[in-house]
PDB file of C-alpha atoms in Angstrom:
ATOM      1  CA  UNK A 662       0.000   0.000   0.000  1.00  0.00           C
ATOM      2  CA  UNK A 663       1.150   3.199  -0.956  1.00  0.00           C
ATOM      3  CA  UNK A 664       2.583   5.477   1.963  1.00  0.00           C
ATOM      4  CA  UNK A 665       0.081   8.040   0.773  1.00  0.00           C
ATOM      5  CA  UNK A 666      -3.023   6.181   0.892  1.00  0.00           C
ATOM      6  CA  UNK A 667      -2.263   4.628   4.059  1.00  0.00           C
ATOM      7  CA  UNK A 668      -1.677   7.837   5.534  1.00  0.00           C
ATOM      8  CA  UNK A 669      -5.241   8.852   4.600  1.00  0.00           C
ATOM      9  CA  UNK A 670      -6.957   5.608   5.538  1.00  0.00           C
ATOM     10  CA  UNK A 671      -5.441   6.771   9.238  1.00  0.00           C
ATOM     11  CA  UNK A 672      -7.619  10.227   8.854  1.00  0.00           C
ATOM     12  CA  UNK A 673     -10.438   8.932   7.442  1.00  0.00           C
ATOM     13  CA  UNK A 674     -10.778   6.614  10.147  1.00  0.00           C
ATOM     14  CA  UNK A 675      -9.818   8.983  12.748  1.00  0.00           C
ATOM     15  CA  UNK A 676     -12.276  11.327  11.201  1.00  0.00           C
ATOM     16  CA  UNK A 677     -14.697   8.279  11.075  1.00  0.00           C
ATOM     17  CA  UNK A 678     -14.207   7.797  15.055  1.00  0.00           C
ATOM     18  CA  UNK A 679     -14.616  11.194  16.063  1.00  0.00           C
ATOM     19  CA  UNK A 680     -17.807  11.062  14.001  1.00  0.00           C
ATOM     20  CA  UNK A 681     -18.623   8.440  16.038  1.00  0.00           C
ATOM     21  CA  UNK A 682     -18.102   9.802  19.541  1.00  0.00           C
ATOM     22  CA  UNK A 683     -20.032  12.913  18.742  1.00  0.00           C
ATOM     23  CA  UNK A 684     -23.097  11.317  17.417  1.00  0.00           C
ATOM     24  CA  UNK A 685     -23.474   9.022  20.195  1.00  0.00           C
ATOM     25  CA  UNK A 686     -22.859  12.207  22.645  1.00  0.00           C
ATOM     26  CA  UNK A 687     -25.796  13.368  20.436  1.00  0.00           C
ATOM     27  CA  UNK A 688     -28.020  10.522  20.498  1.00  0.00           C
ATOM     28  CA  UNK A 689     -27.635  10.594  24.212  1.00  0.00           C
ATOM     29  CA  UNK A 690     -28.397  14.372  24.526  1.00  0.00           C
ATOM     30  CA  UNK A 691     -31.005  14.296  22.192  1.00  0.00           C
ATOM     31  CA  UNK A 692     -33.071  11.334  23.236  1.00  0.00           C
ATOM     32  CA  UNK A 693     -32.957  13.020  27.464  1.00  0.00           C
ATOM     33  CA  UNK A 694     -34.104  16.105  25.563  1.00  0.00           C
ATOM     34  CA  UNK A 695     -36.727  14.739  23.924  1.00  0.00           C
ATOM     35  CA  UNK A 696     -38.438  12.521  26.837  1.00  0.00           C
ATOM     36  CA  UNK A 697     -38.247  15.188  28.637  1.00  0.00           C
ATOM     37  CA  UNK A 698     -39.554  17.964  26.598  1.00  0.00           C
ATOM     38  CA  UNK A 699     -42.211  15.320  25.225  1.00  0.00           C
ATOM     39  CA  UNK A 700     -40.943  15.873  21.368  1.00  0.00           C
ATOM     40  CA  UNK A 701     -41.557  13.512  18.683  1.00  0.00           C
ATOM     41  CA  UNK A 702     -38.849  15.417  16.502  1.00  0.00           C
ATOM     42  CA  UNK A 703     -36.139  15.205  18.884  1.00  0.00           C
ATOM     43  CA  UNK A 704     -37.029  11.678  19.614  1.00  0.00           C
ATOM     44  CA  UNK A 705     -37.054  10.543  16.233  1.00  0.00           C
ATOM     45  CA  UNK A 706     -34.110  12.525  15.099  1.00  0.00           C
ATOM     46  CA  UNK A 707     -31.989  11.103  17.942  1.00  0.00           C
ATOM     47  CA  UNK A 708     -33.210   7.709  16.995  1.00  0.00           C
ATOM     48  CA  UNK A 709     -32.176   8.793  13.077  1.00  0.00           C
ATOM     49  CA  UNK A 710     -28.892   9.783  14.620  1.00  0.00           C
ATOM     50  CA  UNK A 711     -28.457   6.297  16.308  1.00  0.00           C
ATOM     51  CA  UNK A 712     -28.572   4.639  12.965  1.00  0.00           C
ATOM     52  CA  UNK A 713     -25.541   7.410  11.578  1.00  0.00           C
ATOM     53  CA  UNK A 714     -23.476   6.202  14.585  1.00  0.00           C
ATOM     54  CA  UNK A 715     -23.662   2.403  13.734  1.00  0.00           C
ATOM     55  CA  UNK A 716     -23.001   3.446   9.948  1.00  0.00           C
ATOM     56  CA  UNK A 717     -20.281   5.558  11.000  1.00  0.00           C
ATOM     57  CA  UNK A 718     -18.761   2.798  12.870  1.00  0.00           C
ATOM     58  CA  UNK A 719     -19.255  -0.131   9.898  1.00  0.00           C
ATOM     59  CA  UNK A 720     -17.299   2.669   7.792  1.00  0.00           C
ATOM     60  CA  UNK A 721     -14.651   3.020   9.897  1.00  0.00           C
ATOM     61  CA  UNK A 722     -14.504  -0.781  10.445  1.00  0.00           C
ATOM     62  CA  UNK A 723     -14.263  -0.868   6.685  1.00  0.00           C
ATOM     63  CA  UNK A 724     -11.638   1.482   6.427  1.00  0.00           C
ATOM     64  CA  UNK A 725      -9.278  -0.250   9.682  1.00  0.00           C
ATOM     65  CA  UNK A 726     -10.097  -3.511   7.602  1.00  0.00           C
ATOM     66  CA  UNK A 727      -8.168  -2.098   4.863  1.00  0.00           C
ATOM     67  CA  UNK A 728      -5.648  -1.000   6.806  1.00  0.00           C
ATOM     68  CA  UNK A 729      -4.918  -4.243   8.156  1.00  0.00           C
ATOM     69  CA  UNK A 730      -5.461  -6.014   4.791  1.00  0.00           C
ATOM     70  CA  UNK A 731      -8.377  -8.183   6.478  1.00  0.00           C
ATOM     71  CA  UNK A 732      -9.430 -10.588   3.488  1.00  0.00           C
ATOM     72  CA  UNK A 733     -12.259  -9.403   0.908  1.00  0.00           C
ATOM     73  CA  UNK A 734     -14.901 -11.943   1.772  1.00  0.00           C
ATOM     74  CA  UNK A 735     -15.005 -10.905   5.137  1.00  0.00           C
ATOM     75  CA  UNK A 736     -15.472  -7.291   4.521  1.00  0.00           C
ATOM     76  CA  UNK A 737     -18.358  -8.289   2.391  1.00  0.00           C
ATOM     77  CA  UNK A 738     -19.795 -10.163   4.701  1.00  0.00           C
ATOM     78  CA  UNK A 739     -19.591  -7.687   7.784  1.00  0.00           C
ATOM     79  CA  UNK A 740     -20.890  -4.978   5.000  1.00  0.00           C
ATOM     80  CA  UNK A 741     -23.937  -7.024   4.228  1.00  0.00           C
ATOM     81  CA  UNK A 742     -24.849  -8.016   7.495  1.00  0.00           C
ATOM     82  CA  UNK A 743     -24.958  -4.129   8.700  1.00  0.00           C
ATOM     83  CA  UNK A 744     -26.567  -2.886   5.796  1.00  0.00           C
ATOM     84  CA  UNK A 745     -29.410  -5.343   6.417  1.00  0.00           C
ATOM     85  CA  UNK A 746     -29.459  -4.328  10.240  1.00  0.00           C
ATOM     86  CA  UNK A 747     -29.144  -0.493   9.192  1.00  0.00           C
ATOM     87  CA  UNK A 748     -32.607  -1.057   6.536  1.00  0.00           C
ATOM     88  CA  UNK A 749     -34.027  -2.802   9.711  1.00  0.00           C
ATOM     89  CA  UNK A 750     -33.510  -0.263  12.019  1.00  0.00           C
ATOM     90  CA  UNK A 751     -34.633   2.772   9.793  1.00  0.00           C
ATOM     91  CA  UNK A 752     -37.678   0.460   9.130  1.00  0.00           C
ATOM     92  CA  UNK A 753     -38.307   0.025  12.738  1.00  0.00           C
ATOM     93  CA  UNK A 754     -37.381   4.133  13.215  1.00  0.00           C
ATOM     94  CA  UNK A 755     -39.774   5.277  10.477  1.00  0.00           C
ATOM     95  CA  UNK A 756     -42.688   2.880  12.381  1.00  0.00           C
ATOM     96  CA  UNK A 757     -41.807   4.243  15.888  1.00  0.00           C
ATOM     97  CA  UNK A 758     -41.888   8.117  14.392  1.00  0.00           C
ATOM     98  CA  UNK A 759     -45.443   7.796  12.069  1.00  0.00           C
ATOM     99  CA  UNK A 760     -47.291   6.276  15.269  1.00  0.00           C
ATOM    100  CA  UNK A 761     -45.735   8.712  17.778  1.00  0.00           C
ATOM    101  CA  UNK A 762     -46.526  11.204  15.801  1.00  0.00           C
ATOM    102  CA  UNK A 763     -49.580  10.070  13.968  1.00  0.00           C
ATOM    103  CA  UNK A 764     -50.860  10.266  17.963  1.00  0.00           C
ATOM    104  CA  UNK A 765     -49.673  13.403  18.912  1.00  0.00           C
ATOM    105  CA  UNK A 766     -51.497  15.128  16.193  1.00  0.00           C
ATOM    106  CA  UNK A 767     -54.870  13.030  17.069  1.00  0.00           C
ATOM    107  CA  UNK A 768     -54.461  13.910  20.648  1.00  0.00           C
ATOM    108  CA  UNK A 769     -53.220  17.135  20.325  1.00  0.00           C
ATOM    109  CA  UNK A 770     -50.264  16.914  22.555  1.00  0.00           C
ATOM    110  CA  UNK A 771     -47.589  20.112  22.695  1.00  0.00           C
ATOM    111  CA  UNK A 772     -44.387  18.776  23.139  1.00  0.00           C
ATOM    112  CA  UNK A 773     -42.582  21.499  26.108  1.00  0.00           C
ATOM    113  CA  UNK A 774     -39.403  24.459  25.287  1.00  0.00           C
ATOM    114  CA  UNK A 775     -35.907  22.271  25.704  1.00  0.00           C
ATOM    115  CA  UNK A 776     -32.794  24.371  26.341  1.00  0.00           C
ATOM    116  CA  UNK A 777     -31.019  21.212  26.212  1.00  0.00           C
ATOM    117  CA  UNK A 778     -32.362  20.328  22.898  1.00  0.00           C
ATOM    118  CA  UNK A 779     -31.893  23.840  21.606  1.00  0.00           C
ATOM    119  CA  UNK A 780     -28.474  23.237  22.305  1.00  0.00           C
ATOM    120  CA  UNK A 781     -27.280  19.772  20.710  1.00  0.00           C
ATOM    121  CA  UNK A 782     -29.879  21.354  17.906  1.00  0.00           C
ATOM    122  CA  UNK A 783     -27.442  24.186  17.419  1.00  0.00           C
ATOM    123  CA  UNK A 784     -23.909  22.887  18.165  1.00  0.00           C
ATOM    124  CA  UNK A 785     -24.949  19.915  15.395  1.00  0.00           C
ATOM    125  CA  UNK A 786     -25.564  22.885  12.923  1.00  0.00           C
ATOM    126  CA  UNK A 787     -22.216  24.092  13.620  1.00  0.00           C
ATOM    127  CA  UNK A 788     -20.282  20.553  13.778  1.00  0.00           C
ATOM    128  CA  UNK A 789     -21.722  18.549  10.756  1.00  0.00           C
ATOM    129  CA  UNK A 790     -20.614  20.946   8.414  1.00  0.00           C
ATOM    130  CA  UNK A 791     -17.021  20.429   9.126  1.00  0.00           C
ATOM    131  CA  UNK A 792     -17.607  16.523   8.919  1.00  0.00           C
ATOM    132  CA  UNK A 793     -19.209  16.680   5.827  1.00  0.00           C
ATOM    133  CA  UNK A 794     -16.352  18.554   4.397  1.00  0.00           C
ATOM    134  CA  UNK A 795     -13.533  16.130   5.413  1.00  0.00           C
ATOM    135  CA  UNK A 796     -16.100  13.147   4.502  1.00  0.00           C
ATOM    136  CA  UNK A 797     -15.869  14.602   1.517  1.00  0.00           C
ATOM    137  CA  UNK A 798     -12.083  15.810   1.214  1.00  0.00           C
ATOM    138  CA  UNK A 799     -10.944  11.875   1.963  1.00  0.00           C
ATOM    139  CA  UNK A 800     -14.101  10.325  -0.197  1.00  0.00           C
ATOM    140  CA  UNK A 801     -12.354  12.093  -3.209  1.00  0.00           C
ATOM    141  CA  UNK A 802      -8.501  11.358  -1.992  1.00  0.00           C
ATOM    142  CA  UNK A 803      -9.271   7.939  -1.742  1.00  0.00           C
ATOM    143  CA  UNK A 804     -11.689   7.185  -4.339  1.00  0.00           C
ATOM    144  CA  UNK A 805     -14.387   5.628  -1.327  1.00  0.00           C
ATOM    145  CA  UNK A 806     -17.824   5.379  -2.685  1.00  0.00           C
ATOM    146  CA  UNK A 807     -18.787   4.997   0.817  1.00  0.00           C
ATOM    147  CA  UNK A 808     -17.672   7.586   2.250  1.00  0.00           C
ATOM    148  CA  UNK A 809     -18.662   9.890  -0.141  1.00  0.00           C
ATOM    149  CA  UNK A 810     -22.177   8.796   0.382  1.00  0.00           C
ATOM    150  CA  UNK A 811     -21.412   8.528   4.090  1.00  0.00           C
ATOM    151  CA  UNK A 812     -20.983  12.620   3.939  1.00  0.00           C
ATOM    152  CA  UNK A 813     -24.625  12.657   1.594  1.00  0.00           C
ATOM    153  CA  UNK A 814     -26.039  10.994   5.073  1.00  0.00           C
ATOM    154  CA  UNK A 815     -24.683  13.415   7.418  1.00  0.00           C
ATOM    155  CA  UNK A 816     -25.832  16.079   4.760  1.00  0.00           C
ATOM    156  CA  UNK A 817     -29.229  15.066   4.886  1.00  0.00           C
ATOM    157  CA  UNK A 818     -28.748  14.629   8.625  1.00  0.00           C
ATOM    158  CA  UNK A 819     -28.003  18.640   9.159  1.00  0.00           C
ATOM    159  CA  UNK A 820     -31.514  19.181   6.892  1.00  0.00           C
ATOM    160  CA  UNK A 821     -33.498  16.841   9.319  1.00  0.00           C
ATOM    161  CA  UNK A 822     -31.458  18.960  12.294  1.00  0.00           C
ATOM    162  CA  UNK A 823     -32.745  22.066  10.770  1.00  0.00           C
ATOM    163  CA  UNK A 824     -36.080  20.626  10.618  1.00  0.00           C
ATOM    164  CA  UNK A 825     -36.392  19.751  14.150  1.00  0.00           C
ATOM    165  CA  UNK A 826     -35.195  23.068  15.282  1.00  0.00           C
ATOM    166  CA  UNK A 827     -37.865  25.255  13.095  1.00  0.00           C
ATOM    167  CA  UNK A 828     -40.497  22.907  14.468  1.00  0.00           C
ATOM    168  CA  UNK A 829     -38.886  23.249  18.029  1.00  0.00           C
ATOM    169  CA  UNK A 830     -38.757  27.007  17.717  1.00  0.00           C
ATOM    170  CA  UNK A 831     -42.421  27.208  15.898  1.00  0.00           C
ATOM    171  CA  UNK A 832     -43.948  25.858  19.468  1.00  0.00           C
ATOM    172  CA  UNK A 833     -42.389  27.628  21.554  1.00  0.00           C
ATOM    173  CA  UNK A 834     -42.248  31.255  19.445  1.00  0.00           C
ATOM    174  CA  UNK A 835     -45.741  30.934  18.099  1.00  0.00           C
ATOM    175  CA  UNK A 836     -47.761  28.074  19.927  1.00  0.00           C
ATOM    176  CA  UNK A 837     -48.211  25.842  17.461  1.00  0.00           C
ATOM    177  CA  UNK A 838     -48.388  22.622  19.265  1.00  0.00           C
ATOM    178  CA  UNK A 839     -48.817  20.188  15.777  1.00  0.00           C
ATOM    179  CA  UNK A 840     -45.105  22.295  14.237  1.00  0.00           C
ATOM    180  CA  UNK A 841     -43.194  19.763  16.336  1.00  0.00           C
ATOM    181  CA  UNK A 842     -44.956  16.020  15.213  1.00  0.00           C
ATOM    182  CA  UNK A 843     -45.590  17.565  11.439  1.00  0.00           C
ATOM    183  CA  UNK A 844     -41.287  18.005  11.503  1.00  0.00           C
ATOM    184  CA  UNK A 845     -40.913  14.409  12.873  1.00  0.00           C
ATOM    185  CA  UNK A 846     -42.903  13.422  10.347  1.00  0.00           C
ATOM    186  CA  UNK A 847     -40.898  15.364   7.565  1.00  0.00           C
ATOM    187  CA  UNK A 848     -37.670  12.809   8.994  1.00  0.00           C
ATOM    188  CA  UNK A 849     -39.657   9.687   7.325  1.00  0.00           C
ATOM    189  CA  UNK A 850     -39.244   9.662   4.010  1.00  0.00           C
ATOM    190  CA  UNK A 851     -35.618  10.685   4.178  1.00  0.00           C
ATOM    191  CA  UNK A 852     -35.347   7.340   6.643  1.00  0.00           C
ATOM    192  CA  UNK A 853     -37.487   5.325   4.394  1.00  0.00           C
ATOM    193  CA  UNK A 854     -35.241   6.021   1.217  1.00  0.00           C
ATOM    194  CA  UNK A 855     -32.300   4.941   3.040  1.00  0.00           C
ATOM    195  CA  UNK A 856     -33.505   2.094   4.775  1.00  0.00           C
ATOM    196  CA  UNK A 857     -34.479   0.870   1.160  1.00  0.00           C
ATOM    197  CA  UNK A 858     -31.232   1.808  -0.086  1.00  0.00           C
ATOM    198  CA  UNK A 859     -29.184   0.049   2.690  1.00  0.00           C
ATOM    199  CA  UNK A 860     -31.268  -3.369   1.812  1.00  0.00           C
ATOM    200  CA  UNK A 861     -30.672  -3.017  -1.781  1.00  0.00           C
ATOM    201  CA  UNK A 862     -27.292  -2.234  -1.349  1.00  0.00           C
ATOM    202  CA  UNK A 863     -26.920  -5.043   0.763  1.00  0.00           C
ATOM    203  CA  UNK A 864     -28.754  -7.707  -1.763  1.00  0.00           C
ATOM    204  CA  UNK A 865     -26.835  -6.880  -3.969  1.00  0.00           C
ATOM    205  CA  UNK A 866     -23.613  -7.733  -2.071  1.00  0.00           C
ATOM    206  CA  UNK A 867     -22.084 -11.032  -3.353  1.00  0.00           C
ATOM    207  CA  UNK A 868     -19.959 -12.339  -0.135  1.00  0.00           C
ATOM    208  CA  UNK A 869     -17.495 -14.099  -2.539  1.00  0.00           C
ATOM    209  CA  UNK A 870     -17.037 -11.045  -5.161  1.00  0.00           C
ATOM    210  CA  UNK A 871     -13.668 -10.805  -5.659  1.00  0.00           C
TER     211      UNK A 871
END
């Protein structure tokens, strides 16, 4: 392996774990936030953010495995197995946030103001940018597929985040209780298209391509 490349396989992966460590600070923040403050958005985007820390951590898996030269087959098969579990959980996400919020709206619950969630809200704004940029930087360097798209996810991660906040800000500025289901609801599709991407990317993985 070329001094070069290896050298950037040791960013990307460092980049890959710090990723890591701050969405699961997030997920942790966000979910206290939300159970608390009674808000499907926050809920369902920490839950959203739980399935960018697992694919965070099968990329950077990927990218030690290369590093280490780990055979092909096996890299396949790890790859398949957590793109199956990653179209199961945004299945299982997209359920949880529809009937949660499906509820909400019947019932007419109004979700309470969260400094704390105002906060991650706000310092995610300010922090995915930068990951999306070296995502992208090392996705070019090293000709990774994955991680380019891995920097499309956090992309469409810092919409949802700005989603959640209007609908966060819309209660508590204006009143209107349904703002904060209606932008948990707005997280589905996005969750839906991956979860079907992740299974058809992971169908179409042959464990003894070459």
């Amino acid at each position: 392996m070329e001094p070069t490349r290896k050298s950037d396989l040791k960013k990307a992966r460092t980049l890959q774990i710090l990723n890591v460590i701050y969405d699961a600070i997030e997920v942790i923040v966000a979910l206290i936030a939300g159970i608390i403050a009674n808000s499907s958005a926050l809920i369902g985007w920490a839950l959203d953010s739980t399935i960018e820390v697992l694919s965070a951590t099968t990329l950077g898996w990927r990218l030690h495995g290369e590093l280490k030269g780990i055979d092909i087959k096996q890299v396949n098969r790890r790859k398949k197995i957590t793109l199956y579990v990653i179209a199961v959980s945004f299945t299982l996400v997209c359920i949880f946030i529809s009937y949660d919020s499906v509820t909400k709206l019947l019932s007419q619950q109004t979700s309470s103001w969260s400094t704390m969630g105002l906060i991650i809200l706000v310092t995610s704004l300010l922090i995915n940018p930068i990951f999306i940029h070296f995502k992208r930087k090392y996705g070019r360097k090293l000709d990774s597929p994955a991680l380019l798209a891995d920097a499309k996810d956090t992309f469409i991660c810092l919409y949802q985040t700005i989603v959640v906040l209007a609908g966060l800000l819309l209660v508590n500025w204006f009143g209107w209780w349904w703002a904060d289901p209606v932008a948990a609801l707005l997280i589905v599709p996005y969750a839906a298209k991956e979860g079907w991407e992740a299974y058809t990317k992971a169908r179409d993985i042959s464990i003894d391509e070459k």
